[in-house]
Short mmCIF file of C-alpha atoms in Angstrom, two decimals:
data_model
loop_
_atom_site.label_atom_id
_atom_site.label_comp_id
_atom_site.label_asym_id
_atom_site.label_seq_id
_atom_site.Cartn_x
_atom_site.Cartn_y
_atom_site.Cartn_z
CA GLY I 13 0.00 0.00 0.00
CA ILE I 14 0.92 3.66 -0.37
CA LEU I 15 0.48 6.36 2.25
CA LEU I 16 0.31 9.92 0.93
CA ASP I 17 1.51 12.28 3.69
CA ALA I 18 1.51 11.14 7.32
CA GLY I 19 0.41 13.78 9.80
CA GLU I 20 0.71 13.07 13.50
CA GLY I 21 -2.89 11.81 13.74
CA SER I 22 -2.68 9.41 10.81
CA PHE I 23 -1.75 6.28 12.76
CA GLY I 24 -4.52 6.94 15.29
CA GLN I 25 -7.09 7.30 12.54
CA LEU I 26 -6.06 4.00 11.01
CA PHE I 27 -6.31 2.33 14.42
CA ARG I 28 -9.79 3.74 15.00
CA ARG I 29 -10.80 2.53 11.57
CA TYR I 30 -9.28 -0.96 11.71
CA GLY I 31 -8.31 -1.58 15.35
CA ASP I 32 -10.31 -2.15 18.54
CA PHE I 33 -11.93 -5.55 18.03
CA GLN I 34 -10.20 -6.03 14.67
CA LEU I 35 -6.58 -5.74 15.84
CA GLU I 36 -5.44 -8.51 13.52
CA ASN I 37 -6.91 -6.62 10.55
CA PHE I 38 -5.23 -3.39 11.70
CA ASN I 39 -1.86 -5.12 11.97
CA LEU I 40 -2.32 -6.48 8.48
CA LYS I 41 -2.98 -2.99 7.10
CA ILE I 42 0.17 -1.62 8.75
CA SER I 43 2.23 -4.55 7.42
CA GLN I 44 0.95 -3.87 3.90
CA ILE I 45 2.30 -0.32 3.77
CA LYS I 46 5.32 -0.36 1.48
CA LEU I 47 5.69 3.29 0.50
CA ILE I 48 5.14 6.65 2.23
CA TRP I 49 5.08 9.75 0.02
CA LEU I 50 5.81 13.02 1.85
CA SER I 51 4.90 16.06 -0.21
CA HIS I 52 6.91 18.70 1.68
CA ASN I 53 8.80 19.58 4.84
CA HIS I 54 6.00 20.99 7.00
CA ALA I 55 5.45 18.99 10.17
CA ASP I 56 1.69 18.53 9.77
CA HIS I 57 2.43 16.35 6.76
CA HIS I 58 5.17 14.08 8.14
CA LEU I 59 5.20 13.88 11.96
CA GLY I 60 3.25 10.62 11.93
CA THR I 61 5.83 8.84 9.80
CA ILE I 62 8.01 7.65 12.71
CA THR I 63 5.04 5.87 14.31
CA PHE I 64 4.37 3.95 11.12
CA LEU I 65 8.04 2.98 10.74
CA LYS I 66 8.25 1.69 14.31
CA ALA I 67 4.94 -0.21 14.13
CA HIS I 68 5.82 -1.75 10.77
CA HIS I 69 9.16 -3.06 12.10
CA ALA I 70 7.67 -4.25 15.41
CA LEU I 71 5.03 -6.30 13.59
CA PHE I 72 7.72 -7.90 11.45
CA LYS I 73 9.68 -8.94 14.56
CA LEU I 74 6.56 -10.49 16.09
CA LYS I 75 6.30 -12.82 13.10
CA ASN I 76 9.73 -14.33 13.86
CA SER I 77 10.29 -14.52 10.12
CA THR I 78 13.55 -15.86 8.77
CA ARG I 79 13.44 -13.64 5.68
CA PRO I 80 15.17 -10.25 5.71
CA TYR I 81 13.14 -7.28 6.82
CA GLU I 82 11.94 -5.04 4.00
CA PRO I 83 11.56 -1.54 5.48
CA ILE I 84 9.09 1.06 4.28
CA VAL I 85 10.35 3.22 1.43
CA ILE I 86 9.99 6.96 2.09
CA ILE I 87 9.91 9.38 -0.82
CA GLY I 88 10.24 12.92 0.46
CA PRO I 89 12.14 16.23 0.37
CA LYS I 90 15.90 16.06 0.83
CA ARG I 91 15.87 17.88 4.17
CA LEU I 92 13.47 15.31 5.57
CA GLY I 93 16.00 12.63 4.65
CA ASN I 94 18.47 14.42 6.91
CA TRP I 95 15.82 14.71 9.62
CA PHE I 96 15.10 10.97 9.62
CA GLN I 97 18.82 10.24 9.74
CA GLU I 98 19.27 12.50 12.75
CA TYR I 99 16.24 10.96 14.46
CA SER I 100 17.79 7.51 14.04
CA PHE I 101 20.62 8.65 16.36
CA ILE I 102 18.02 8.88 19.16
CA GLU I 103 16.32 5.54 18.57
CA PRO I 104 16.63 3.01 15.76
CA ILE I 105 14.22 3.33 12.85
CA TYR I 106 14.31 1.31 9.65
CA TYR I 107 13.53 2.78 6.24
CA HIS I 108 14.84 3.47 2.75
CA PHE I 109 14.80 7.14 1.72
CA ILE I 110 14.60 8.62 -1.79
CA SER I 111 14.18 12.32 -2.52
CA ASN I 112 11.11 13.38 -4.52
CA ASP I 113 13.16 14.85 -7.35
CA LYS I 114 15.02 11.58 -7.99
CA ILE I 115 11.97 9.49 -8.91
CA SER I 116 11.88 10.39 -12.58
CA THR I 117 15.60 9.69 -13.00
CA SER I 118 15.78 6.48 -10.93
CA PRO I 119 14.75 3.48 -13.06
CA ASP I 120 15.43 1.08 -10.18
CA VAL I 121 12.89 2.91 -8.00
CA SER I 122 10.32 3.00 -10.79
CA ASP I 123 10.80 -0.72 -11.40
CA TRP I 124 10.37 -1.48 -7.70
CA ILE I 125 7.18 0.59 -7.48
CA ARG I 126 5.81 -1.15 -10.55
CA ALA I 127 6.62 -4.63 -9.24
CA GLU I 128 5.54 -4.14 -5.63
CA LEU I 129 2.55 -1.84 -6.05
CA GLY I 130 1.34 -2.35 -9.59
CA ILE I 131 1.98 1.28 -10.48
CA SER I 132 2.69 1.50 -14.21
CA GLU I 133 3.57 5.20 -14.19
CA ILE I 134 4.64 7.63 -11.48
CA SER I 135 5.05 11.33 -12.25
CA VAL I 136 6.04 14.14 -9.89
CA ALA I 137 5.69 17.90 -10.16
CA GLU I 138 7.38 20.69 -8.24
CA MET I 139 4.66 22.72 -6.53
CA ILE I 140 4.21 26.32 -5.37
CA HIS I 141 4.36 26.23 -1.59
CA CYS I 142 7.55 26.00 0.44
CA ASN I 143 10.91 25.01 -0.97
CA ASP I 144 11.03 21.41 -2.21
CA ALA I 145 7.25 20.85 -2.28
CA TRP I 146 5.95 18.17 -4.66
CA GLY I 147 2.77 16.77 -6.16
CA ILE I 148 2.42 13.24 -7.47
CA SER I 149 0.39 11.31 -10.03
CA LEU I 150 0.09 7.52 -9.94
CA THR I 151 -1.28 5.36 -12.73
CA HIS I 152 -2.10 1.74 -11.93
CA THR I 153 -1.74 -1.18 -14.32
CA GLN I 154 -5.54 -1.56 -14.12
CA GLY I 155 -5.96 1.88 -15.65
CA TRP I 156 -7.00 4.18 -12.80
CA LYS I 157 -4.99 7.31 -12.06
CA ILE I 158 -4.74 9.37 -8.88
CA THR I 159 -3.17 12.80 -8.53
CA PHE I 160 -2.32 14.39 -5.16
CA SER I 161 -1.41 18.06 -4.83
CA GLY I 162 0.04 18.26 -1.35
CA ASP I 163 0.02 21.94 -0.33
CA SER I 164 0.28 24.46 -3.13
CA ARG I 165 -1.00 27.44 -5.04
CA PRO I 166 -2.71 26.38 -8.29
CA CYS I 167 0.09 24.82 -10.31
CA GLU I 168 0.34 24.14 -14.03
CA ASN I 169 2.97 21.47 -13.33
CA LEU I 170 0.30 19.40 -11.57
CA VAL I 171 -2.15 19.90 -14.43
CA LYS I 172 0.41 18.46 -16.85
CA ILE I 173 1.05 15.26 -14.91
CA GLY I 174 -2.56 14.83 -13.79
CA GLN I 175 -4.30 14.87 -17.16
CA ASN I 176 -7.43 12.66 -17.19
CA SER I 177 -7.02 11.55 -13.56
CA THR I 178 -9.61 9.18 -12.17
CA LEU I 179 -9.33 11.10 -8.90
CA LEU I 180 -7.69 14.38 -7.97
CA ILE I 181 -7.03 15.03 -4.28
CA HIS I 182 -6.37 18.76 -4.02
CA GLU I 183 -5.91 21.11 -1.10
CA ALA I 184 -8.47 23.89 -0.62
CA THR I 185 -7.14 25.54 2.52
CA PHE I 186 -9.05 28.81 2.16
CA GLU I 187 -12.57 29.75 1.15
CA ASP I 188 -12.89 32.05 -1.84
CA SER I 189 -13.32 35.19 0.25
CA MET I 190 -9.80 34.65 1.62
CA GLN I 191 -8.03 34.85 -1.74
CA GLN I 192 -5.27 37.14 -0.47
CA ASP I 193 -4.53 34.82 2.44
CA ALA I 194 -4.18 31.95 -0.03
CA ILE I 195 -1.74 33.99 -2.12
CA ASP I 196 0.27 35.15 0.88
CA LYS I 197 0.58 31.64 2.34
CA ASN I 198 0.94 29.69 -0.91
CA HIS I 199 -2.28 27.72 -0.58
CA SER I 200 -5.35 27.35 -2.79
CA THR I 201 -8.94 28.50 -2.47
CA THR I 202 -11.88 26.24 -3.27
CA SER I 203 -12.49 27.76 -6.69
CA GLU I 204 -8.80 27.60 -7.57
CA ALA I 205 -8.68 23.88 -6.72
CA LEU I 206 -11.77 23.25 -8.84
CA ARG I 207 -10.23 25.12 -11.76
CA ILE I 208 -7.22 22.81 -11.55
CA ALA I 209 -9.57 19.81 -11.58
CA ASP I 210 -11.28 21.17 -14.66
CA ALA I 211 -7.98 21.95 -16.41
CA MET I 212 -6.71 18.39 -15.99
CA SER I 213 -10.12 16.85 -16.85
CA ALA I 214 -10.21 14.95 -13.56
CA LYS I 215 -13.18 12.60 -13.38
CA SER I 216 -13.62 13.07 -9.62
CA THR I 217 -12.15 15.48 -7.08
CA ILE I 218 -11.86 15.42 -3.30
CA LEU I 219 -10.98 18.73 -1.64
CA THR I 220 -8.93 18.56 1.56
CA HIS I 221 -6.64 20.46 3.98
CA PHE I 222 -9.24 22.96 5.17
CA SER I 223 -7.96 25.61 7.53
CA GLN I 224 -9.29 25.30 11.08
CA ARG I 225 -9.05 29.07 11.49
CA TYR I 226 -12.59 29.47 10.20
CA PRO I 227 -15.63 27.22 10.80
CA LYS I 228 -17.30 27.16 7.41
CA VAL I 229 -16.73 24.50 4.78
CA PRO I 230 -16.50 25.50 1.13
CA ASN I 231 -19.68 26.31 -0.76
CA LEU I 232 -20.13 23.70 -3.49
CA ASP I 233 -23.38 24.99 -4.96
CA GLY I 234 -23.52 24.45 -8.69
CA VAL I 235 -20.46 22.20 -8.95
CA SER I 236 -20.56 18.77 -10.54
CA ASN I 237 -21.57 15.54 -8.80
CA GLU I 238 -17.98 14.35 -8.78
CA ILE I 239 -16.77 16.91 -6.23
CA SER I 240 -16.67 16.24 -2.49
CA LEU I 241 -15.05 17.34 0.75
CA ALA I 242 -12.62 15.22 2.74
CA PHE I 243 -13.33 14.53 6.40
CA ASP I 244 -11.75 12.45 9.14
CA MET I 245 -12.27 8.69 8.72
CA MET I 246 -13.54 9.18 5.16
CA MET I 247 -13.58 6.04 3.06
CA VAL I 248 -14.63 6.13 -0.59
CA GLY I 249 -14.94 3.11 -2.83
CA SER I 250 -13.97 3.59 -6.44
CA SER I 251 -17.51 2.69 -7.51
CA ASP I 252 -18.75 5.58 -5.36
CA LEU I 253 -16.68 8.32 -6.98
CA SER I 254 -19.56 9.42 -9.19
CA LYS I 255 -21.80 9.78 -6.12
CA LEU I 256 -19.51 11.90 -3.95
CA SER I 257 -21.85 14.88 -3.92
CA VAL I 258 -24.38 12.83 -1.91
CA LEU I 259 -22.06 13.30 1.08
CA ASN I 260 -21.98 17.06 0.74
CA ASP I 261 -25.53 17.67 1.99
CA ALA I 262 -24.73 15.81 5.21
CA LEU I 263 -21.46 17.70 5.67
CA LEU I 264 -23.17 21.03 5.20
CA ASP I 265 -26.15 20.16 7.43
CA ASP I 266 -26.65 22.49 10.39
CA SER I 267 -29.38 20.51 12.09
CA ASP I 268 -27.93 21.04 15.58
CA GLY I 269 -28.27 24.79 15.11
CA ASN I 270 -24.78 25.68 16.28
CA GLY I 271 -23.94 27.49 13.07
CA LEU I 272 -21.05 25.17 12.29
CA SER I 273 -20.83 22.76 9.42
CA HIS I 274 -20.17 19.16 10.37
CA ILE I 275 -16.70 18.54 9.04
CA SER I 276 -13.26 18.06 10.45
CA ASP I 277 -10.24 17.69 8.22
CA GLY I 278 -7.49 18.89 10.48
CA LYS I 279 -4.15 19.22 8.75
CA SER I 280 -2.44 17.15 11.44
CA THR I 281 -4.58 14.13 10.57
CA GLN I 282 -4.43 14.42 6.82
CA ARG I 283 -3.60 11.17 5.09
CA TRP I 284 -4.63 9.24 2.04
CA VAL I 285 -4.21 5.49 1.91
CA PHE I 286 -4.37 3.69 -1.40
CA ARG I 287 -5.29 0.08 -0.76
CA GLU I 288 -4.16 -2.31 -3.44
CA GLY I 289 -7.80 -2.70 -5.08
CA LEU I 290 -7.72 1.43 -4.86
CA ASN I 291 -6.74 -1.68 -1.07
CA ALA I 292 -3.71 -0.12 2.08
CA HIS I 293 -3.82 4.42 1.21
CA GLY I 294 -4.80 1.27 -0.55
CA LEU I 295 -5.81 1.28 -4.18
CA ARG I 296 -5.91 -2.36 -5.05
CA GLY I 297 -5.89 -2.45 -8.79
CA ASP I 298 -6.90 -6.07 -9.22
CA GLN I 299 -10.38 -5.32 -7.89
CA LEU I 300 -10.94 -1.69 -8.75
CA ASP I 301 -14.69 -1.92 -8.24
CA ASP I 302 -14.06 -2.84 -4.61
CA ALA I 303 -11.24 -0.37 -4.13
CA SER I 304 -11.24 2.17 -1.39
CA ILE I 305 -9.59 5.43 -0.50
CA SER I 306 -9.35 6.42 3.13
CA GLY I 307 -8.89 9.98 4.27
#
């Protein structure tokens, strides 16, 4: 499986989704993670990574396997590679690290991703956020394609690699009335994210990374049925992508009268798991109709 960004709440969300009375299933999901993609250096997108590395290795040791341990591969910004190395001086962690910008020029990595994860094509794009921020597009051998923006201003580089995506996951940190804030902080507004989706002809789009500084969720009036809002514990099957807008009415419901929309997509818990069938941030390509995307 592939994990796209690992905020500090990511592991806890996976446990709440798969743990409790299904601990064996939860352990299986952790064991299936083979690759963690980190889009940029900001802590809300990578502080959960250490927990996954430690849990993944601990589960391997419990199996008493005689085969060599295959650590999780991390693809991330160069400075994060230094950070993980320095952390390993404090306590041992096991991983392979590759910088985002080396993917396109590393045939060995591309071959490994294809063999282990069924990804026929992986493309990366430098984004407009902080230094060394990257978006990614993944095409599976079964034909589906997912593009993930990370944090960024609207970026033509992402449009180029994301053409005809089955699903675009794009940040929409600010509502449209906060355009200047989005410009100043190198984020996107709702309308800007939707324009990117339109420019790349994405079949479906999930907006994420909403700022907690204001209580309202984006207004999606008049947008297509293939647009939805991410929320904690979200799980979307590939066969449901065309019905995403059904969720929006519930998210925007104010039935408790407190004036707040019912959504939480805190940046510290942002994660996307592709399970191999779209099954672990698992897109499982062998059974795309049963695939799922967790947020």
